[in-house]
Tab-separated table of N, CA, C and O in Angstrom:
chain	number	residue	atom	x	y	z
D	1	MET	N	-48.744	-59.410	4.157
D	1	MET	CA	-49.520	-58.437	3.419
D	1	MET	C	-48.709	-57.968	2.214
D	1	MET	O	-47.516	-57.722	2.339
D	2	PRO	N	-49.331	-57.818	1.088
D	2	PRO	CA	-48.614	-57.286	-0.070
D	2	PRO	C	-48.323	-55.792	0.074
D	2	PRO	O	-49.136	-55.031	0.596
D	3	TYR	N	-47.157	-55.415	-0.379
D	3	TYR	CA	-46.762	-54.012	-0.481
D	3	TYR	C	-46.295	-53.766	-1.899
D	3	TYR	O	-45.685	-54.643	-2.516
D	4	THR	N	-46.581	-52.576	-2.403
D	4	THR	CA	-46.109	-52.206	-3.734
D	4	THR	C	-44.950	-51.232	-3.616
D	4	THR	O	-44.918	-50.390	-2.719
D	5	LEU	N	-44.024	-51.379	-4.524
D	5	LEU	CA	-42.973	-50.395	-4.718
D	5	LEU	C	-43.247	-49.755	-6.072
D	5	LEU	O	-43.325	-50.454	-7.096
D	6	ILE	N	-43.437	-48.468	-6.071
D	6	ILE	CA	-43.654	-47.717	-7.299
D	6	ILE	C	-42.416	-46.849	-7.474
D	6	ILE	O	-42.186	-45.917	-6.711
D	7	CYS	N	-41.604	-47.215	-8.452
D	7	CYS	CA	-40.283	-46.601	-8.618
D	7	CYS	C	-40.197	-45.928	-9.975
D	7	CYS	O	-40.582	-46.515	-10.983
D	8	PHE	N	-39.674	-44.716	-9.978
D	8	PHE	CA	-39.419	-44.011	-11.236
D	8	PHE	C	-37.932	-43.734	-11.357
D	8	PHE	O	-37.295	-43.288	-10.407
D	9	ASP	N	-37.393	-44.029	-12.540
D	9	ASP	CA	-35.966	-43.852	-12.808
D	9	ASP	C	-35.602	-42.376	-12.909
D	9	ASP	O	-36.442	-41.535	-13.267
D	10	LYS	N	-34.346	-42.089	-12.631
D	10	LYS	CA	-33.815	-40.760	-12.913
D	10	LYS	C	-33.853	-40.554	-14.422
D	10	LYS	O	-33.663	-41.511	-15.192
D	11	PRO	N	-34.103	-39.357	-14.875
D	11	PRO	CA	-34.108	-39.108	-16.322
D	11	PRO	C	-32.778	-39.524	-16.957
D	11	PRO	O	-31.704	-39.290	-16.401
D	12	GLY	N	-32.877	-40.176	-18.100
D	12	GLY	CA	-31.690	-40.565	-18.850
D	12	GLY	C	-30.879	-41.689	-18.239
D	12	GLY	O	-29.714	-41.863	-18.584
D	13	ALA	N	-31.498	-42.485	-17.356
D	13	ALA	CA	-30.754	-43.517	-16.630
D	13	ALA	C	-30.909	-44.921	-17.221
D	13	ALA	O	-30.628	-45.907	-16.545
D	14	ILE	N	-31.291	-45.019	-18.476
D	14	ILE	CA	-31.538	-46.336	-19.067
D	14	ILE	C	-30.278	-47.209	-19.039
D	14	ILE	O	-30.366	-48.430	-18.847
D	15	GLU	N	-29.097	-46.621	-19.194
D	15	GLU	CA	-27.866	-47.430	-19.181
D	15	GLU	C	-27.592	-47.989	-17.783
D	15	GLU	O	-27.087	-49.108	-17.655
D	16	ILE	N	-27.932	-47.243	-16.739
D	16	ILE	CA	-27.813	-47.764	-15.360
D	16	ILE	C	-28.741	-48.953	-15.191
D	16	ILE	O	-28.373	-49.985	-14.635
D	17	ARG	N	-29.965	-48.814	-15.691
D	17	ARG	CA	-30.940	-49.911	-15.610
D	17	ARG	C	-30.411	-51.143	-16.335
D	17	ARG	O	-30.415	-52.242	-15.796
D	18	LYS	N	-29.955	-50.969	-17.557
D	18	LYS	CA	-29.468	-52.107	-18.340
D	18	LYS	C	-28.265	-52.776	-17.676
D	18	LYS	O	-28.172	-54.000	-17.639
D	19	ALA	N	-27.344	-51.979	-17.149
D	19	ALA	CA	-26.120	-52.521	-16.547
D	19	ALA	C	-26.388	-53.308	-15.266
D	19	ALA	O	-25.589	-54.172	-14.904
D	20	ASN	N	-27.517	-53.037	-14.606
D	20	ASN	CA	-27.809	-53.674	-13.326
D	20	ASN	C	-29.001	-54.620	-13.378
D	20	ASN	O	-29.411	-55.166	-12.356
D	21	ARG	N	-29.535	-54.845	-14.556
D	21	ARG	CA	-30.745	-55.665	-14.698
D	21	ARG	C	-30.521	-57.102	-14.247
D	21	ARG	O	-31.357	-57.673	-13.524
D	22	ASP	N	-29.422	-57.724	-14.630
D	22	ASP	CA	-29.173	-59.112	-14.237
D	22	ASP	C	-29.074	-59.245	-12.715
D	22	ASP	O	-29.630	-60.175	-12.131
D	23	ALA	N	-28.386	-58.300	-12.066
D	23	ALA	CA	-28.269	-58.339	-10.606
D	23	ALA	C	-29.623	-58.111	-9.949
D	23	ALA	O	-29.951	-58.759	-8.940
D	24	HIS	N	-30.428	-57.228	-10.511
D	24	HIS	CA	-31.780	-56.966	-9.998
D	24	HIS	C	-32.637	-58.234	-10.086
D	24	HIS	O	-33.294	-58.615	-9.113
D	25	LEU	N	-32.605	-58.895	-11.237
D	25	LEU	CA	-33.400	-60.117	-11.410
D	25	LEU	C	-32.897	-61.242	-10.506
D	25	LEU	O	-33.701	-62.019	-9.973
D	26	ALA	N	-31.599	-61.325	-10.300
D	26	ALA	CA	-31.048	-62.328	-9.380
D	26	ALA	C	-31.495	-62.045	-7.954
D	26	ALA	O	-31.836	-62.973	-7.205
D	27	TYR	N	-31.529	-60.779	-7.557
D	27	TYR	CA	-31.998	-60.385	-6.224
D	27	TYR	C	-33.456	-60.792	-6.030
D	27	TYR	O	-33.823	-61.331	-4.982
D	28	ILE	N	-34.269	-60.572	-7.040
D	28	ILE	CA	-35.676	-60.991	-6.973
D	28	ILE	C	-35.759	-62.495	-6.744
D	28	ILE	O	-36.499	-62.969	-5.879
D	29	ALA	N	-34.995	-63.258	-7.504
D	29	ALA	CA	-35.017	-64.722	-7.376
D	29	ALA	C	-34.505	-65.173	-6.010
D	29	ALA	O	-35.086	-66.074	-5.391
D	30	GLU	N	-33.442	-64.556	-5.528
D	30	GLU	CA	-32.829	-64.947	-4.253
D	30	GLU	C	-33.714	-64.653	-3.057
D	30	GLU	O	-33.760	-65.440	-2.114
D	31	THR	N	-34.399	-63.517	-3.069
D	31	THR	CA	-35.171	-63.104	-1.905
D	31	THR	C	-36.511	-63.816	-1.796
D	31	THR	O	-37.012	-64.004	-0.683
D	32	GLY	N	-37.104	-64.190	-2.920
D	32	GLY	CA	-38.341	-64.957	-2.906
D	32	GLY	C	-39.560	-64.238	-2.345
D	32	GLY	O	-40.525	-64.889	-1.950
D	33	THR	N	-39.543	-62.920	-2.306
D	33	THR	CA	-40.677	-62.181	-1.764
D	33	THR	C	-41.485	-61.434	-2.818
D	33	THR	O	-42.487	-60.810	-2.494
D	34	VAL	N	-41.065	-61.499	-4.072
D	34	VAL	CA	-41.732	-60.743	-5.133
D	34	VAL	C	-42.847	-61.581	-5.746
D	34	VAL	O	-42.616	-62.680	-6.241
D	35	GLU	N	-44.066	-61.045	-5.696
D	35	GLU	CA	-45.215	-61.703	-6.333
D	35	GLU	C	-45.262	-61.406	-7.824
D	35	GLU	O	-45.511	-62.287	-8.631
D	36	GLN	N	-45.101	-60.134	-8.142
D	36	GLN	CA	-45.134	-59.687	-9.530
D	36	GLN	C	-44.218	-58.481	-9.649
D	36	GLN	O	-44.022	-57.747	-8.676
D	37	ALA	N	-43.700	-58.277	-10.838
D	37	ALA	CA	-42.857	-57.106	-11.070
D	37	ALA	C	-42.738	-56.859	-12.556
D	37	ALA	O	-42.887	-57.778	-13.362
D	38	GLY	N	-42.450	-55.626	-12.889
D	38	GLY	CA	-42.208	-55.280	-14.279
D	38	GLY	C	-41.951	-53.802	-14.420
D	38	GLY	O	-42.225	-53.023	-13.505
D	39	PRO	N	-41.409	-53.410	-15.573
D	39	PRO	CA	-41.072	-52.007	-15.792
D	39	PRO	C	-42.262	-51.183	-16.273
D	39	PRO	O	-43.177	-51.699	-16.918
D	40	PHE	N	-42.205	-49.894	-15.938
D	40	PHE	CA	-43.068	-48.912	-16.582
D	40	PHE	C	-42.376	-48.510	-17.875
D	40	PHE	O	-41.134	-48.495	-17.951
D	41	LEU	N	-43.165	-48.188	-18.898
D	41	LEU	CA	-42.620	-47.818	-20.203
D	41	LEU	C	-43.079	-46.426	-20.604
D	41	LEU	O	-44.213	-46.034	-20.307
D	42	ASP	N	-42.214	-45.715	-21.293
D	42	ASP	CA	-42.618	-44.431	-21.851
D	42	ASP	C	-43.313	-44.683	-23.195
D	42	ASP	O	-43.401	-45.841	-23.649
D	43	PRO	N	-43.826	-43.640	-23.855
D	43	PRO	CA	-44.535	-43.850	-25.132
D	43	PRO	C	-43.692	-44.515	-26.221
D	43	PRO	O	-44.242	-45.143	-27.134
D	44	GLU	N	-42.361	-44.425	-26.116
D	44	GLU	CA	-41.485	-45.059	-27.107
D	44	GLU	C	-41.133	-46.493	-26.725
D	44	GLU	O	-40.380	-47.156	-27.439
D	45	GLY	N	-41.627	-46.961	-25.585
D	45	GLY	CA	-41.350	-48.324	-25.151
D	45	GLY	C	-40.091	-48.479	-24.315
D	45	GLY	O	-39.696	-49.603	-24.013
D	46	GLN	N	-39.456	-47.371	-23.926
D	46	GLN	CA	-38.258	-47.424	-23.081
D	46	GLN	C	-38.657	-47.599	-21.615
D	46	GLN	O	-39.636	-47.007	-21.158
D	47	MET	N	-37.879	-48.392	-20.877
D	47	MET	CA	-38.139	-48.595	-19.455
D	47	MET	C	-37.820	-47.318	-18.686
D	47	MET	O	-36.745	-46.733	-18.867
D	48	ILE	N	-38.773	-46.895	-17.830
D	48	ILE	CA	-38.606	-45.641	-17.079
D	48	ILE	C	-38.892	-45.807	-15.588
D	48	ILE	O	-38.888	-44.828	-14.838
D	49	GLY	N	-39.140	-47.009	-15.148
D	49	GLY	CA	-39.448	-47.237	-13.741
D	49	GLY	C	-39.841	-48.673	-13.527
D	49	GLY	O	-39.765	-49.493	-14.447
D	50	SER	N	-40.289	-48.966	-12.311
D	50	SER	CA	-40.643	-50.342	-11.952
D	50	SER	C	-41.841	-50.364	-11.024
D	50	SER	O	-41.991	-49.490	-10.168
D	51	LEU	N	-42.649	-51.397	-11.183
D	51	LEU	CA	-43.684	-51.742	-10.221
D	51	LEU	C	-43.313	-53.108	-9.663
D	51	LEU	O	-43.101	-54.056	-10.430
D	52	VAL	N	-43.185	-53.190	-8.342
D	52	VAL	CA	-42.844	-54.448	-7.683
D	52	VAL	C	-43.884	-54.700	-6.611
D	52	VAL	O	-44.167	-53.809	-5.800
D	53	ILE	N	-44.471	-55.885	-6.602
D	53	ILE	CA	-45.411	-56.279	-5.553
D	53	ILE	C	-44.725	-57.326	-4.696
D	53	ILE	O	-44.357	-58.394	-5.182
D	54	LEU	N	-44.527	-56.990	-3.426
D	54	LEU	CA	-43.841	-57.851	-2.466
D	54	LEU	C	-44.830	-58.485	-1.503
D	54	LEU	O	-45.821	-57.863	-1.131
D	55	THR	N	-44.524	-59.697	-1.062
D	55	THR	CA	-45.258	-60.307	0.038
D	55	THR	C	-44.352	-60.273	1.260
D	55	THR	O	-43.415	-61.067	1.380
D	56	VAL	N	-44.607	-59.304	2.124
D	56	VAL	CA	-43.872	-59.125	3.374
D	56	VAL	C	-44.883	-58.740	4.444
D	56	VAL	O	-46.027	-58.402	4.141
D	57	GLU	N	-44.461	-58.788	5.697
D	57	GLU	CA	-45.379	-58.503	6.804
D	57	GLU	C	-45.503	-57.022	7.131
D	57	GLU	O	-46.559	-56.586	7.599
D	58	THR	N	-44.451	-56.250	6.913
D	58	THR	CA	-44.462	-54.851	7.336
D	58	THR	C	-43.891	-53.939	6.266
D	58	THR	O	-43.142	-54.372	5.384
D	59	GLU	N	-44.205	-52.670	6.403
D	59	GLU	CA	-43.638	-51.675	5.496
D	59	GLU	C	-42.127	-51.598	5.671
D	59	GLU	O	-41.391	-51.376	4.704
D	60	ALA	N	-41.656	-51.809	6.899
D	60	ALA	CA	-40.213	-51.797	7.145
D	60	ALA	C	-39.514	-52.900	6.358
D	60	ALA	O	-38.422	-52.682	5.815
D	61	GLU	N	-40.128	-54.076	6.268
D	61	GLU	CA	-39.551	-55.162	5.472
D	61	GLU	C	-39.524	-54.782	3.993
D	61	GLU	O	-38.561	-55.093	3.287
D	62	ALA	N	-40.586	-54.125	3.531
D	62	ALA	CA	-40.620	-53.673	2.138
D	62	ALA	C	-39.522	-52.649	1.887
D	62	ALA	O	-38.837	-52.699	0.865
D	63	ALA	N	-39.327	-51.733	2.832
D	63	ALA	CA	-38.282	-50.723	2.697
D	63	ALA	C	-36.896	-51.363	2.702
D	63	ALA	O	-36.013	-50.958	1.927
D	64	ASP	N	-36.700	-52.369	3.543
D	64	ASP	CA	-35.419	-53.086	3.569
D	64	ASP	C	-35.166	-53.785	2.239
D	64	ASP	O	-34.051	-53.771	1.720
D	65	TRP	N	-36.221	-54.409	1.703
D	65	TRP	CA	-36.070	-55.084	0.408
D	65	TRP	C	-35.685	-54.060	-0.658
D	65	TRP	O	-34.758	-54.284	-1.445
D	66	ALA	N	-36.395	-52.936	-0.667
D	66	ALA	CA	-36.120	-51.900	-1.665
D	66	ALA	C	-34.693	-51.373	-1.540
D	66	ALA	O	-34.010	-51.154	-2.546
D	67	ALA	N	-34.222	-51.187	-0.321
D	67	ALA	CA	-32.866	-50.675	-0.107
D	67	ALA	C	-31.801	-51.660	-0.579
D	67	ALA	O	-30.720	-51.254	-1.009
D	68	GLY	N	-32.116	-52.955	-0.529
D	68	GLY	CA	-31.170	-53.977	-0.958
D	68	GLY	C	-31.172	-54.259	-2.445
D	68	GLY	O	-30.318	-55.000	-2.948
D	69	ASP	N	-32.121	-53.706	-3.163
D	69	ASP	CA	-32.240	-53.930	-4.604
D	69	ASP	C	-31.019	-53.326	-5.315
D	69	ASP	O	-30.678	-52.160	-5.089
D	70	PRO	N	-30.347	-54.099	-6.160
D	70	PRO	CA	-29.204	-53.556	-6.905
D	70	PRO	C	-29.531	-52.294	-7.713
D	70	PRO	O	-28.654	-51.447	-7.891
D	71	TYR	N	-30.753	-52.154	-8.173
D	71	TYR	CA	-31.135	-50.919	-8.856
D	71	TYR	C	-30.981	-49.719	-7.913
D	71	TYR	O	-30.485	-48.672	-8.308
D	72	ALA	N	-31.433	-49.885	-6.667
D	72	ALA	CA	-31.312	-48.796	-5.691
D	72	ALA	C	-29.837	-48.507	-5.393
D	72	ALA	O	-29.424	-47.346	-5.341
D	73	ALA	N	-29.056	-49.561	-5.215
D	73	ALA	CA	-27.621	-49.398	-4.917
D	73	ALA	C	-26.894	-48.675	-6.050
D	73	ALA	O	-25.940	-47.933	-5.807
D	74	ALA	N	-27.365	-48.869	-7.275
D	74	ALA	CA	-26.741	-48.230	-8.440
D	74	ALA	C	-27.212	-46.790	-8.638
D	74	ALA	O	-26.703	-46.092	-9.512
D	75	GLY	N	-28.186	-46.357	-7.838
D	75	GLY	CA	-28.686	-44.992	-7.960
D	75	GLY	C	-29.640	-44.777	-9.113
D	75	GLY	O	-29.774	-43.667	-9.614
D	76	LEU	N	-30.337	-45.831	-9.526
D	76	LEU	CA	-31.239	-45.734	-10.677
D	76	LEU	C	-32.458	-44.862	-10.408
D	76	LEU	O	-32.882	-44.092	-11.268
D	77	PHE	N	-33.011	-44.965	-9.214
D	77	PHE	CA	-34.334	-44.384	-8.994
D	77	PHE	C	-34.305	-42.918	-8.582
D	77	PHE	O	-33.532	-42.505	-7.727
D	78	ASP	N	-35.217	-42.168	-9.187
D	78	ASP	CA	-35.472	-40.782	-8.811
D	78	ASP	C	-36.408	-40.746	-7.611
D	78	ASP	O	-36.284	-39.890	-6.742
D	79	SER	N	-37.363	-41.693	-7.575
D	79	SER	CA	-38.303	-41.768	-6.458
D	79	SER	C	-38.773	-43.199	-6.272
D	79	SER	O	-38.831	-43.977	-7.231
D	80	VAL	N	-39.080	-43.531	-5.015
D	80	VAL	CA	-39.639	-44.834	-4.661
D	80	VAL	C	-40.748	-44.593	-3.655
D	80	VAL	O	-40.530	-43.950	-2.630
D	81	GLN	N	-41.925	-45.097	-3.966
D	81	GLN	CA	-43.056	-45.002	-3.042
D	81	GLN	C	-43.429	-46.409	-2.623
D	81	GLN	O	-43.531	-47.307	-3.475
D	82	ILE	N	-43.626	-46.616	-1.332
D	82	ILE	CA	-44.017	-47.918	-0.792
D	82	ILE	C	-45.421	-47.780	-0.228
D	82	ILE	O	-45.674	-46.920	0.627
D	83	LEU	N	-46.332	-48.631	-0.718
D	83	LEU	CA	-47.729	-48.580	-0.287
D	83	LEU	C	-48.238	-49.996	0.000
D	83	LEU	O	-47.949	-50.927	-0.759
D	84	PRO	N	-49.049	-50.158	1.060
D	84	PRO	CA	-49.716	-51.447	1.234
D	84	PRO	C	-50.720	-51.635	0.101
D	84	PRO	O	-51.250	-50.664	-0.457
D	85	TRP	N	-50.968	-52.892	-0.231
D	85	TRP	CA	-51.835	-53.195	-1.371
D	85	TRP	C	-52.780	-54.316	-0.991
D	85	TRP	O	-52.377	-55.298	-0.341
D	86	LYS	N	-54.022	-54.189	-1.391
D	86	LYS	CA	-55.020	-55.223	-1.118
D	86	LYS	C	-55.453	-55.833	-2.449
D	86	LYS	O	-56.020	-55.157	-3.315
D	87	ARG	N	-55.174	-57.128	-2.603
D	87	ARG	CA	-55.592	-57.827	-3.821
D	87	ARG	C	-57.105	-57.968	-3.807
D	87	ARG	O	-57.683	-58.431	-2.833
D	88	VAL	N	-57.752	-57.585	-4.901
D	88	VAL	CA	-59.195	-57.737	-5.040
D	88	VAL	C	-59.503	-58.678	-6.193
D	88	VAL	O	-60.397	-59.513	-6.099
D	89	VAL	N	-58.732	-58.589	-7.261
D	89	VAL	CA	-58.948	-59.418	-8.443
D	89	VAL	C	-57.641	-60.112	-8.782
D	89	VAL	O	-56.578	-59.525	-8.710
D	90	GLY	N	-57.751	-61.386	-9.177
D	90	GLY	CA	-56.565	-62.090	-9.647
D	90	GLY	C	-55.972	-63.023	-8.639
D	90	GLY	O	-56.219	-63.109	-7.498
């Protein structure tokens, strides 16, 4: 079942995001559970969070994936919400 991670960065944390982006993208490639992902942008086009859609069986697996994300380890996120998601279009 797909699960979404809706993550918002701590204010002013763009340098943390930039410094850990390569490790984050490598983690996505290594784990092979991400269907889609991308950053949220503020009105100026700066990255301020992430939307990640995972294909895992349980919310616990989604939480484990989120905890292992280098962005999380670096303390980037102010909040992370995990929700089941039902694909309707696409």
